[in-house]
PDB file of C-alpha atoms in Angstrom:
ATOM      1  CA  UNK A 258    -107.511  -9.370  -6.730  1.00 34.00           C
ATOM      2  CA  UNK A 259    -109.515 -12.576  -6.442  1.00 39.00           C
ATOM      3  CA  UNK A 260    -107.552 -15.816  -5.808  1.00 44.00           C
ATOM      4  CA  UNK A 261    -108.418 -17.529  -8.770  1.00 51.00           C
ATOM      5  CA  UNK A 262    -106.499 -15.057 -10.639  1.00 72.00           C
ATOM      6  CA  UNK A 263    -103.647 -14.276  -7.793  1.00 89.00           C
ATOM      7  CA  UNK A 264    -100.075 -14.256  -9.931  1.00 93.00           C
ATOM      8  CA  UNK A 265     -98.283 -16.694  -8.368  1.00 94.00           C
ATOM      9  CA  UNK A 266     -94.853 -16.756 -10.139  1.00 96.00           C
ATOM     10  CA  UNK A 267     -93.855 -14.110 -12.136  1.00 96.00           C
ATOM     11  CA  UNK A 268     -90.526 -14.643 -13.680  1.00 96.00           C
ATOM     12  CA  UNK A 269     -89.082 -11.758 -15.499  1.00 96.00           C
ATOM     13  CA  UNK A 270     -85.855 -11.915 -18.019  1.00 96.00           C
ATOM     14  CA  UNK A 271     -84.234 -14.941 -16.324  1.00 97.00           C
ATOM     15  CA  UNK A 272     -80.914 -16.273 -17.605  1.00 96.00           C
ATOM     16  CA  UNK A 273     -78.691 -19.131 -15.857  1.00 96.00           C
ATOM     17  CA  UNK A 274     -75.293 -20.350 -16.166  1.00 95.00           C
ATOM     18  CA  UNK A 275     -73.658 -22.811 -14.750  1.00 93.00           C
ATOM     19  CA  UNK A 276     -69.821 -23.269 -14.525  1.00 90.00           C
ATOM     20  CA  UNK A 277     -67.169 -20.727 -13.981  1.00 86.00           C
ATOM     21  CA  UNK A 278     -64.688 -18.274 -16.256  1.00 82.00           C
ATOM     22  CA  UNK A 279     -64.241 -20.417 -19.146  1.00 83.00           C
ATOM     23  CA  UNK A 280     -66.475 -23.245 -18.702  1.00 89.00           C
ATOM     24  CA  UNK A 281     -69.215 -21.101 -18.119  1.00 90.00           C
ATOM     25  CA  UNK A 282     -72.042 -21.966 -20.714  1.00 93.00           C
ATOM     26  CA  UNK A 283     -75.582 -20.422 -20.455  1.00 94.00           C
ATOM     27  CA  UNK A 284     -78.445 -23.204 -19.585  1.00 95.00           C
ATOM     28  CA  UNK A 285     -81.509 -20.077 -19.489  1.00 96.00           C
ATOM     29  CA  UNK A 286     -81.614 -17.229 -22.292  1.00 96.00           C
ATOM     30  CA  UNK A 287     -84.657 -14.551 -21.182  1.00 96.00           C
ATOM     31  CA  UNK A 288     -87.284 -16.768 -19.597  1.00 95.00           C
ATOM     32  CA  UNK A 289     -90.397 -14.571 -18.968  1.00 95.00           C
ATOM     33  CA  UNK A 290     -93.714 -16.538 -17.453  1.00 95.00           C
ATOM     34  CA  UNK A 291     -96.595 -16.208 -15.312  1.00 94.00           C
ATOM     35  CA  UNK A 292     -98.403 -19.088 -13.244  1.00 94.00           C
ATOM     36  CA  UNK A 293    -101.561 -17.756 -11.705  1.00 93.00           C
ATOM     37  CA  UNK A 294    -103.537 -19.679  -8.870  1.00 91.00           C
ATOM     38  CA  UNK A 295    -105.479 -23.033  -9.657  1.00 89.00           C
ATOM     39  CA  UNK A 296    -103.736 -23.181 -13.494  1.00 91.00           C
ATOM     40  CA  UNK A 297    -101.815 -26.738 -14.407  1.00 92.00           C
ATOM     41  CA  UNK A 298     -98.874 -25.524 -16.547  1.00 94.00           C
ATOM     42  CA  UNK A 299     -97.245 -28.408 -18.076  1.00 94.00           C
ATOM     43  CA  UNK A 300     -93.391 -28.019 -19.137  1.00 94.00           C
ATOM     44  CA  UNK A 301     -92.470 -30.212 -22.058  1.00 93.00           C
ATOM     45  CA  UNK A 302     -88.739 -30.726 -24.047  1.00 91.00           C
ATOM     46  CA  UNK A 303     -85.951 -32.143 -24.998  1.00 90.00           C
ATOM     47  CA  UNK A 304     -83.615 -33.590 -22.437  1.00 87.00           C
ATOM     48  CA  UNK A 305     -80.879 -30.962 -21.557  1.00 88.00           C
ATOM     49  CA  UNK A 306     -83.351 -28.593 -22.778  1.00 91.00           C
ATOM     50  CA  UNK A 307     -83.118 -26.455 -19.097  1.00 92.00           C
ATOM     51  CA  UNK A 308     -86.597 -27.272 -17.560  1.00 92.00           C
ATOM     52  CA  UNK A 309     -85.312 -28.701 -14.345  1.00 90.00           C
ATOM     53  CA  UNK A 310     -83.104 -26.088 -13.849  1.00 93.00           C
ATOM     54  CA  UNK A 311     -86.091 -23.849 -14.039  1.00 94.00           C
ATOM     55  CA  UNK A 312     -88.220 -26.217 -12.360  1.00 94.00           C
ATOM     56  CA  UNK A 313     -85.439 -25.559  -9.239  1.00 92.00           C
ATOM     57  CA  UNK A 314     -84.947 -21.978  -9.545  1.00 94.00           C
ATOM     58  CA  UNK A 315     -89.090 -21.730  -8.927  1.00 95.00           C
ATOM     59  CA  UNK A 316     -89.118 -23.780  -6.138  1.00 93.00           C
ATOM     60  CA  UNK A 317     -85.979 -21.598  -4.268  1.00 91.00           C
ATOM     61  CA  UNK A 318     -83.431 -24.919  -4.419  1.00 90.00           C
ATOM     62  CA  UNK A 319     -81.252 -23.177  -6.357  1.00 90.00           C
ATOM     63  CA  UNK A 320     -80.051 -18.949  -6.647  1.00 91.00           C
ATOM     64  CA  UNK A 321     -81.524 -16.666  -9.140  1.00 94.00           C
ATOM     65  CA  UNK A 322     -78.419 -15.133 -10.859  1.00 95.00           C
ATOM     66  CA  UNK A 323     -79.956 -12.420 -13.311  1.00 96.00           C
ATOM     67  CA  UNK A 324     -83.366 -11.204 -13.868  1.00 96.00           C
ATOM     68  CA  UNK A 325     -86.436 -11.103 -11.366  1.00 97.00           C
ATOM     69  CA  UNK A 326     -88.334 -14.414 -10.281  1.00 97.00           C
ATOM     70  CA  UNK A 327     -91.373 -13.554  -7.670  1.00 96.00           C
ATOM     71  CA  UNK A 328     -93.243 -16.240  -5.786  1.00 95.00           C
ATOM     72  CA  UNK A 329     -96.366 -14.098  -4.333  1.00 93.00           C
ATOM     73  CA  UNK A 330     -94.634 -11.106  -4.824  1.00 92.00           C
ATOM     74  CA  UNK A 331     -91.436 -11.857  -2.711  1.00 92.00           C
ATOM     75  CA  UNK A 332     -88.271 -11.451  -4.743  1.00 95.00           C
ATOM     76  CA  UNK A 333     -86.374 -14.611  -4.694  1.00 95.00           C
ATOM     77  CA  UNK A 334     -83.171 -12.898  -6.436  1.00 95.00           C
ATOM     78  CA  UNK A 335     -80.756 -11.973  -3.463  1.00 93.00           C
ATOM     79  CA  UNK A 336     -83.117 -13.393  -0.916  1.00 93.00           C
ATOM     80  CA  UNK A 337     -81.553 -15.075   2.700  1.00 92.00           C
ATOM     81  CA  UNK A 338     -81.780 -18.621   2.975  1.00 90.00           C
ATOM     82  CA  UNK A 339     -83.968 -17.499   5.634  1.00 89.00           C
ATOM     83  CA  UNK A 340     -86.443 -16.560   3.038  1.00 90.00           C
ATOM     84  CA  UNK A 341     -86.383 -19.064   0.730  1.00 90.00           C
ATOM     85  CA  UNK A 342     -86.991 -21.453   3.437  1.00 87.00           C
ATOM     86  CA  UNK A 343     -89.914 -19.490   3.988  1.00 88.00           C
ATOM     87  CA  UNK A 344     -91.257 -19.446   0.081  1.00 90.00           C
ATOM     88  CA  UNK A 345     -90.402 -23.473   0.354  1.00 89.00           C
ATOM     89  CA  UNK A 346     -92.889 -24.089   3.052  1.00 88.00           C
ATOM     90  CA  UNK A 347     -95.617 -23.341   0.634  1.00 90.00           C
ATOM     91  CA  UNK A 348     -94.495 -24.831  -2.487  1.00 92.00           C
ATOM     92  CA  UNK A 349     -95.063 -29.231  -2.631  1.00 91.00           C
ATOM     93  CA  UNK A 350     -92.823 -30.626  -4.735  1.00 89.00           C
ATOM     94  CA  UNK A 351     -93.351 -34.213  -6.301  1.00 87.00           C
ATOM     95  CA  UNK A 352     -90.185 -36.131  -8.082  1.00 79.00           C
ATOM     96  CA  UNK A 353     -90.004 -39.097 -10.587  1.00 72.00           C
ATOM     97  CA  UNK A 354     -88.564 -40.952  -7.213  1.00 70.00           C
ATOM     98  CA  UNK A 355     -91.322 -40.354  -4.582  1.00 71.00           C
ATOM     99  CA  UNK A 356     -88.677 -39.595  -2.155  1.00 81.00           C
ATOM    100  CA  UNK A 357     -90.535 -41.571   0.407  1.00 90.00           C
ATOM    101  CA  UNK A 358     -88.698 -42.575   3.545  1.00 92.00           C
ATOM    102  CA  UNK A 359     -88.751 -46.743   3.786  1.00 93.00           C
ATOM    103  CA  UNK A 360     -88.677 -46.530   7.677  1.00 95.00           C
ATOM    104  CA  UNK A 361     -91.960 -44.159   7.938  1.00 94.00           C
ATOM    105  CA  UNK A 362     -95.751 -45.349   7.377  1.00 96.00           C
ATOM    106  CA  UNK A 363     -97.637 -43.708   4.649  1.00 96.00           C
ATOM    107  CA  UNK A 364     -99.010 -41.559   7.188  1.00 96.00           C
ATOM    108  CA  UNK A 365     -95.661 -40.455   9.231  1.00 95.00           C
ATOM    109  CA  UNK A 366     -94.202 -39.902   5.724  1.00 95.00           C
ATOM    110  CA  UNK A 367     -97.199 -36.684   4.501  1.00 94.00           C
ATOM    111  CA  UNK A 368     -97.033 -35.941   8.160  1.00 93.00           C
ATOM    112  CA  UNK A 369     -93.180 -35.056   8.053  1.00 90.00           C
ATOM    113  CA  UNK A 370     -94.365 -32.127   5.390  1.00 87.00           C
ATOM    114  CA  UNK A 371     -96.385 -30.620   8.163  1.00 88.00           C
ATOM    115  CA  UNK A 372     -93.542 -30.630  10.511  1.00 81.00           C
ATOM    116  CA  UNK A 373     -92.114 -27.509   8.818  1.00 73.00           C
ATOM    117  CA  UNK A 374     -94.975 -25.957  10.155  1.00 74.00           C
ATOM    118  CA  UNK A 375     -94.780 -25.649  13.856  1.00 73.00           C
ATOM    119  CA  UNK A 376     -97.568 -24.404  14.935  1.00 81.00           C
ATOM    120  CA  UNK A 377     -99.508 -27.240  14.338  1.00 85.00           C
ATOM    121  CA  UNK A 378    -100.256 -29.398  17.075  1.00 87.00           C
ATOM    122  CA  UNK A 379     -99.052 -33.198  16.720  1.00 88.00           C
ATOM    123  CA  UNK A 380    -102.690 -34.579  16.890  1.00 89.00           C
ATOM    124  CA  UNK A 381    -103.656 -32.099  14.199  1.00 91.00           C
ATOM    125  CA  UNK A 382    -100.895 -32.936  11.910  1.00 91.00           C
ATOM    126  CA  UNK A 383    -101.582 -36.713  12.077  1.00 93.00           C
ATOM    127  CA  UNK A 384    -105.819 -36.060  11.874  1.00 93.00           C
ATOM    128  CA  UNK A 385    -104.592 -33.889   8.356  1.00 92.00           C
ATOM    129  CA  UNK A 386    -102.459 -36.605   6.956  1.00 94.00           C
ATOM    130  CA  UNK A 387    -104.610 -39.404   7.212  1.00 94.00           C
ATOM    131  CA  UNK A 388    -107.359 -36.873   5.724  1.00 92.00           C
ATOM    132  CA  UNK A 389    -104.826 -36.478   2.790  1.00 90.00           C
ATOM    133  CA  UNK A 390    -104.403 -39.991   2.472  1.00 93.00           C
ATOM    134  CA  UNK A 391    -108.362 -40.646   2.355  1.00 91.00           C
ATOM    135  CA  UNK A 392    -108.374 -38.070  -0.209  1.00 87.00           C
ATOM    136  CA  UNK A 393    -105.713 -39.993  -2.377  1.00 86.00           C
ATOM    137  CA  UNK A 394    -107.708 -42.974  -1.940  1.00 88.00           C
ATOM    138  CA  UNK A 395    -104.847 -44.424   0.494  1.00 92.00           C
ATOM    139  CA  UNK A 396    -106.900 -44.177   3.800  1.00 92.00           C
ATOM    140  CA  UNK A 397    -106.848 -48.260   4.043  1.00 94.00           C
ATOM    141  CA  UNK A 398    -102.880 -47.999   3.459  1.00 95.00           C
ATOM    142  CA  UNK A 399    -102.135 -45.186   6.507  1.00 95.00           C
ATOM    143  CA  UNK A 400    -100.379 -47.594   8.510  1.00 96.00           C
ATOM    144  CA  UNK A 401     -98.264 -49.015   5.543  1.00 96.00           C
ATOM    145  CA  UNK A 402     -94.342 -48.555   4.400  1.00 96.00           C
ATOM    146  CA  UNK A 403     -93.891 -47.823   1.553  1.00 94.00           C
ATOM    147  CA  UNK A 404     -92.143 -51.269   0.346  1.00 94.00           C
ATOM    148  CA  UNK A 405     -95.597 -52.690   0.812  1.00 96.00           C
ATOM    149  CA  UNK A 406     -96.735 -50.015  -1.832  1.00 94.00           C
ATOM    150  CA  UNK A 407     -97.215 -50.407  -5.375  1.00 90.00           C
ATOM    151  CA  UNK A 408     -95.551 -47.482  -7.701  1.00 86.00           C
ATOM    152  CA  UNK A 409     -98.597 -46.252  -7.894  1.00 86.00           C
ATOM    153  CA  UNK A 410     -99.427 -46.035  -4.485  1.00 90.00           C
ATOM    154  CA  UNK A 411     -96.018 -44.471  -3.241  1.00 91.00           C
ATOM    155  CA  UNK A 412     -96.838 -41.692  -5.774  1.00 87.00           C
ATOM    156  CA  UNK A 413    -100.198 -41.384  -3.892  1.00 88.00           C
ATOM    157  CA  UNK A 414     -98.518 -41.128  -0.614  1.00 93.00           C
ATOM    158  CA  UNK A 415     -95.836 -38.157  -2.420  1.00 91.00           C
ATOM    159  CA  UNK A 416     -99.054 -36.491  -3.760  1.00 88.00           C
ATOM    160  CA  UNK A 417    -100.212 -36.413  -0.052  1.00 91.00           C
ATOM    161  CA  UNK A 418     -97.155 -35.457   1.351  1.00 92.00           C
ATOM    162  CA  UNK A 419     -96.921 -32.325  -1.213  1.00 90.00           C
ATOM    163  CA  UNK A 420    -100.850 -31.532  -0.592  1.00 88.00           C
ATOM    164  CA  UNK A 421    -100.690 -31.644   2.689  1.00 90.00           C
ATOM    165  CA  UNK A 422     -99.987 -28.528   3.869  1.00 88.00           C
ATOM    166  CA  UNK A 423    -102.036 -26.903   1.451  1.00 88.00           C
ATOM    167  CA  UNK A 424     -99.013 -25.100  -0.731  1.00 91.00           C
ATOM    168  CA  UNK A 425     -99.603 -22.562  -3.272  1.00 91.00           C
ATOM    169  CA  UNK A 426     -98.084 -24.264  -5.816  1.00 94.00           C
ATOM    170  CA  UNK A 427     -96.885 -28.228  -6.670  1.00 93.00           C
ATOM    171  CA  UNK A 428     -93.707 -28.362  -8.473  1.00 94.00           C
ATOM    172  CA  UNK A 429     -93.875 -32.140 -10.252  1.00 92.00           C
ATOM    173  CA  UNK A 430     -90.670 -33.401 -12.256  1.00 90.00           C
ATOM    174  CA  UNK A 431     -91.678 -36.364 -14.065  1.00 87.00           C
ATOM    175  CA  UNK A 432     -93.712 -37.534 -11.520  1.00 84.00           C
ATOM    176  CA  UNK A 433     -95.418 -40.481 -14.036  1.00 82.00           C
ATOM    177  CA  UNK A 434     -91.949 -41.200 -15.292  1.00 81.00           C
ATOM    178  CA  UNK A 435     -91.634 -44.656 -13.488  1.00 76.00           C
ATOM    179  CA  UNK A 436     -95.921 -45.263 -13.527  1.00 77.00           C
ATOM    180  CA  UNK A 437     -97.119 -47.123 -16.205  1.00 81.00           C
ATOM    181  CA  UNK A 438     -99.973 -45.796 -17.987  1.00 81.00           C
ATOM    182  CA  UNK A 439    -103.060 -46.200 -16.184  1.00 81.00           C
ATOM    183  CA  UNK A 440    -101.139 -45.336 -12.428  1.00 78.00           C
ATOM    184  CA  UNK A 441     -99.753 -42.351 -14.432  1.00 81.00           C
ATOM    185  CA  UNK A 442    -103.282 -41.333 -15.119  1.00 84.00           C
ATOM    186  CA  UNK A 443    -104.697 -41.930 -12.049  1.00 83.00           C
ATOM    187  CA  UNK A 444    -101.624 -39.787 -10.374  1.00 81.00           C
ATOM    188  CA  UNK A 445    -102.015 -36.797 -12.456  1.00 85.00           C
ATOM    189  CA  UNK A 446    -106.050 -37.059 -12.206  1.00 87.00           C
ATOM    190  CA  UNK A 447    -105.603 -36.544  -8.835  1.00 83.00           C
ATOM    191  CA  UNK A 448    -103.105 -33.788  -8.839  1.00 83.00           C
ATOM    192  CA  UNK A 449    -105.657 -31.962 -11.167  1.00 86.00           C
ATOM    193  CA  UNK A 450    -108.724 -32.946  -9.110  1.00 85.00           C
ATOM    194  CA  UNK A 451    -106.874 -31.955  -5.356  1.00 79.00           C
ATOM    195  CA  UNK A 452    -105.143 -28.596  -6.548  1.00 79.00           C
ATOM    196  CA  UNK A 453    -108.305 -26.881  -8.202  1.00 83.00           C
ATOM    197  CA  UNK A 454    -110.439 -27.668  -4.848  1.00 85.00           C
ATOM    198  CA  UNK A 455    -107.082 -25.898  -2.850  1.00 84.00           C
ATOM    199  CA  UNK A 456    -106.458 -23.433  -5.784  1.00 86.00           C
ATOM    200  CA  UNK A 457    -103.020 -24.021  -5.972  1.00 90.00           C
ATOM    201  CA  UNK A 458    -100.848 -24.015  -9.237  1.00 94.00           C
ATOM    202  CA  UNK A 459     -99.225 -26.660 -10.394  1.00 93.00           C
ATOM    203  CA  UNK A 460     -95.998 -26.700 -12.425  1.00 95.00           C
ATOM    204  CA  UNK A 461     -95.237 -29.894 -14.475  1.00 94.00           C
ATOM    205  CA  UNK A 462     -92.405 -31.066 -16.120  1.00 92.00           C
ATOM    206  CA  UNK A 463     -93.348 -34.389 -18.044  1.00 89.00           C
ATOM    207  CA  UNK A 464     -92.435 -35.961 -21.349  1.00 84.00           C
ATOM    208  CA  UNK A 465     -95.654 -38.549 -20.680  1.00 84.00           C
ATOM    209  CA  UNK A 466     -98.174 -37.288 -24.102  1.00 84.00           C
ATOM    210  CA  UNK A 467    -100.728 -39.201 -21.899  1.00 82.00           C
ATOM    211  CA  UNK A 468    -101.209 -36.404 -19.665  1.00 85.00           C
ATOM    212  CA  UNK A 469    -101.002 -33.431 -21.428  1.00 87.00           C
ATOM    213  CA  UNK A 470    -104.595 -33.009 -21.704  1.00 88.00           C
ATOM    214  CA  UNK A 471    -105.228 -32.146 -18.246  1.00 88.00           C
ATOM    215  CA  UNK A 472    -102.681 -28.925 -19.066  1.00 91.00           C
ATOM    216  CA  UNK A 473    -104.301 -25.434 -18.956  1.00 91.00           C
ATOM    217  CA  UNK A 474    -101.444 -24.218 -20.973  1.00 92.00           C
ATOM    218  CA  UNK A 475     -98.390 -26.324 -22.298  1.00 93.00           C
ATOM    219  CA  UNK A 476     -95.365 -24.483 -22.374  1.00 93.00           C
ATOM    220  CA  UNK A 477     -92.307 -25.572 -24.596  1.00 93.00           C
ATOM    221  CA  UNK A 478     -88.522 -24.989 -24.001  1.00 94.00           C
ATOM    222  CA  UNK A 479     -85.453 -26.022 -26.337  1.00 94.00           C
ATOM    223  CA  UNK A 480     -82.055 -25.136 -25.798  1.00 93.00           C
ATOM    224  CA  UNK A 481     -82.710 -22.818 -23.040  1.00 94.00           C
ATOM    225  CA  UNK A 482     -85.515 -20.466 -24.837  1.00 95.00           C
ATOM    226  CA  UNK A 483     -89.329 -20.936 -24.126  1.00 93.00           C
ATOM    227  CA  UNK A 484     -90.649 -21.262 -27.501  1.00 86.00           C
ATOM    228  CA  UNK A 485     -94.289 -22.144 -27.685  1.00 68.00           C
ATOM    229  CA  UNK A 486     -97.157 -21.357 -25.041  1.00 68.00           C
ATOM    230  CA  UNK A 487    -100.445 -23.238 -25.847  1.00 64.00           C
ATOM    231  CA  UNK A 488    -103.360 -22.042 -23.952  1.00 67.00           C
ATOM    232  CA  UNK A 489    -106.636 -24.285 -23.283  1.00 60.00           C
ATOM    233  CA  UNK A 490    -108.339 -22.454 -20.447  1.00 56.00           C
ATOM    234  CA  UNK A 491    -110.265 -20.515 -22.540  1.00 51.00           C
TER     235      UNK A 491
END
């Protein structure tokens, strides 16, 4: 099979809960979906509507409780923390909070992605993120913290940090919540622009209408139930 059309995630017949015994209420009803390599999938509904929770369940931060959710063919229902720290070393994630650490430089803060990775060399891992950041159009800001960033920027930088290590997919919540509308832009340009030359799949949860057009498919979800899948690759 040819990477551009490797399956990525393949989530079969998912349902969640959360709660115990009588408080238990279902947040998931029968999620099926596929997210092949190089596709931008946005996520769009209501607040409370459950994408989060999927958005978590992808990325192995939270336990699959029924049905079958692969990430390159590795089960993720019943695996060992062992292995999901394994599937999270290739999956970036980027928040609506860029997460960045105030006492770290732009650079030390993509270069702390890397450092899951130990086989690479120190020298290598700093040469990479400061390549990252000259691909985010940051590489006059390496040496900066992020509280002499603007919103914008500090996106940038999480961007970086989640490119880095080349992942094989970017799982974004909100990530032009706080942006206004030309930074949000610019941010998600860039996501598009960086994961199609690594062929990664990106995920994104958003409720910004600005962006949608960059979406191969938009997928919707209310109350739980995916219930419209708009495809514009074709």
């Amino acid at each position: 099979m040819s990477s551009s059309s490797e399956i990525v995630v393949l989530a079969r017949n998912i349902n969640h809960y959360f709660g115990q015994k009588l408080l238990r209420s279902q947040i998931l009803f029968d999620i099926n979906l596929v997210i092949k390599s190089g596709e931008i999938v946005i996520l769009t509904g209501p607040s409370g509507s459950g994408k989060t929770t999927l958005l978590t369940l992808i990325g192995g931060l939270r336990s699959v409780q029924e049905g079958s959710l692969k990430f390159l063919g590795w089960e993720l229902r019943g695996a060992s923390n062992e292995q999901l720290v394994k599937v999270r070393r290739q999956i970036g994630y980027i928040f609506q909070a860029h997460n960045l650490l105030d006492f770290l430089t732009a650079r030390q803060n993509v270069q702390m992605s890397l450092e899951l990775h130990r086989n690479i060399p120190n020298l290598e891992a700093r040469l990479k993120s400061e390549a990252m950041l000259h691909a985010v159009k940051l590489g006059h800001k390496v040496n900066y913290y992020p509280t002499e960033l603007s919103g914008g920027q500090k996106q940038r930088v999480a961007i970086a940090r989640a490119l880095v290590s080349q992942p094989k997919l970017v799982l974004a919540d909100e990530p032009t919540a706080a942006l206004d509308s030309k930074s949000g832009r610019d941010v998600v340009t860039l996501m598009q622009q960086l994961a199609k030359e690594q062929g990664c799949a990106i995920l994104m949860v958003t409720h910004d209408n600005r962006v949608l057009d960059i979406a191969d498919r938009i997928i919707r979800i209310e109350d739980g139930r995916l219930i419209k899948n708009q495809d514009f690759s074709g």
